[in-house]
XYZ file of C-alpha atoms in Angstrom:
154
model
C -44.003 -17.693 21.018
C -45.691 -20.434 18.992
C -49.142 -18.931 19.518
C -47.928 -15.609 18.128
C -46.674 -17.315 14.954
C -49.851 -19.379 14.573
C -51.964 -16.265 15.058
C -50.408 -14.717 11.955
C -50.826 -17.750 9.707
C -53.857 -19.746 10.874
C -56.124 -18.507 8.060
C -53.495 -19.490 5.503
C -53.236 -22.922 7.110
C -57.016 -23.382 6.945
C -57.144 -22.444 3.246
C -54.218 -24.768 2.534
C -55.982 -27.667 4.258
C -59.196 -26.967 2.355
C -57.214 -26.987 -0.893
C -55.695 -30.353 0.047
C -59.200 -31.730 0.636
C -60.248 -30.368 -2.739
C -57.298 -32.112 -4.383
C -58.331 -35.359 -2.686
C -61.851 -34.886 -4.053
C -60.477 -34.355 -7.561
C -58.290 -37.465 -7.265
C -61.293 -39.481 -6.076
C -63.290 -38.338 -9.103
C -60.464 -39.400 -11.427
C -60.198 -42.768 -9.691
C -63.953 -43.318 -9.855
C -64.098 -42.463 -13.554
C -61.087 -44.702 -14.200
C -62.874 -47.702 -12.673
C -65.832 -47.228 -14.993
C -64.618 -48.668 -18.273
C -67.782 -47.750 -20.197
C -66.986 -44.096 -20.847
C -63.391 -43.269 -21.813
C -64.170 -39.684 -22.806
C -65.515 -38.916 -19.318
C -62.326 -40.310 -17.783
C -60.187 -38.270 -20.161
C -62.102 -35.092 -19.307
C -61.855 -35.628 -15.547
C -58.204 -36.601 -15.798
C -57.396 -33.549 -17.914
C -59.290 -31.217 -15.568
C -57.399 -32.680 -12.599
C -54.054 -32.252 -14.378
C -54.875 -28.657 -15.272
C -55.817 -27.878 -11.670
C -52.637 -29.516 -10.384
C -50.498 -27.502 -12.809
C -51.529 -24.213 -11.201
C -51.633 -25.529 -7.624
C -47.961 -24.854 -6.693
C -48.234 -21.309 -8.028
C -51.389 -20.744 -5.996
C -49.803 -22.014 -2.779
C -46.610 -20.014 -3.286
C -48.298 -16.679 -3.966
C -50.927 -17.226 -1.275
C -48.309 -17.872 1.414
C -45.996 -15.124 0.164
C -48.776 -12.536 0.129
C -50.123 -13.709 3.486
C -46.749 -13.537 5.188
C -45.595 -10.300 3.575
C -48.817 -8.359 3.873
C -52.005 -9.526 5.567
C -53.492 -12.974 5.906
C -57.205 -12.018 5.990
C -57.671 -10.714 2.416
C -55.264 -13.363 1.158
C -57.252 -16.149 2.806
C -60.437 -14.672 1.338
C -58.834 -14.614 -2.112
C -57.660 -18.192 -1.542
C -61.202 -19.370 -0.808
C -62.458 -17.536 -3.894
C -59.718 -19.244 -5.934
C -60.773 -22.664 -4.635
C -64.385 -21.927 -5.583
C -63.239 -20.878 -9.070
C -61.155 -24.036 -9.365
C -64.167 -26.146 -8.366
C -66.259 -24.349 -10.973
C -63.555 -25.010 -13.563
C -63.339 -28.702 -12.652
C -67.094 -29.277 -12.718
C -67.431 -27.248 -15.913
C -64.694 -29.256 -17.598
C -66.564 -32.489 -16.855
C -69.481 -31.127 -18.905
C -68.467 -29.195 -21.976
C -65.092 -27.549 -22.249
C -66.711 -24.141 -22.821
C -68.396 -24.397 -19.400
C -64.981 -24.385 -17.722
C -63.908 -21.030 -19.200
C -65.533 -18.769 -16.539
C -63.884 -20.704 -13.715
C -60.531 -20.600 -15.477
C -60.684 -16.847 -16.115
C -61.855 -16.107 -12.576
C -59.033 -18.232 -11.169
C -56.513 -16.298 -13.271
C -57.858 -13.032 -11.893
C -57.495 -14.246 -8.311
C -53.943 -15.440 -8.986
C -53.106 -12.029 -10.475
C -54.480 -10.369 -7.326
C -52.352 -12.628 -5.109
C -49.247 -11.941 -7.197
C -49.906 -8.212 -6.918
C -50.243 -8.565 -3.146
C -46.897 -10.386 -3.040
C -45.225 -7.594 -4.948
C -46.796 -4.922 -2.726
C -45.747 -6.785 0.435
C -42.167 -7.222 -0.755
C -42.028 -3.590 -1.891
C -43.275 -2.433 1.518
C -40.625 -4.561 3.241
C -37.901 -3.027 1.081
C -39.187 0.481 1.840
C -39.090 -0.274 5.561
C -35.680 -1.938 5.418
C -33.824 0.620 3.304
C -35.747 3.867 3.804
C -37.447 3.418 7.181
C -40.896 4.064 5.709
C -43.585 1.599 6.733
C -46.766 1.731 4.696
C -48.080 -1.635 5.887
C -51.251 -0.184 7.445
C -52.063 1.706 4.246
C -51.292 -1.355 2.123
C -53.495 -3.542 4.333
C -56.385 -1.096 4.046
C -56.088 -1.024 0.253
C -55.814 -4.807 -0.081
C -58.748 -5.359 2.284
C -60.882 -3.125 0.088
C -59.523 -4.601 -3.132
C -60.208 -8.184 -2.058
C -63.933 -7.433 -2.075
C -63.599 -6.412 -5.737
C -62.770 -10.034 -6.563
C -66.467 -10.825 -6.238
C -67.381 -8.602 -9.189
C -67.800 -10.790 -12.277
């Protein structure tokens, strides 16, 4: 029984653990900059970038798990990895000039929008199955698998 449950969520668990490691990396950068008293602006930039990333983190986790459980974990996990890459790009860009963080921020927003859309589609499919007996999960999975590749287009 447990292996069946784990089989349907293991990719989501892996992405969640990678995101936790990324948060630890961000916290380490903030701590390291805080110990260097020479450059207050660098500390403020790193601290602000970390805060901004942490503000969107609960939303990311919620929509990633919702979409993965309601629809299909493979494209969701792929979108989650892409989101983490965008968040890393945002964080590193914010440490330089603020304008360098904009592409990472916009790309992260696009991935979050995709995950939210997948949540809505998964919930809608569940309601169709529950109240009308129509299951379009296979069709929805095919569409989301194809659409997840579109996330790579800049």
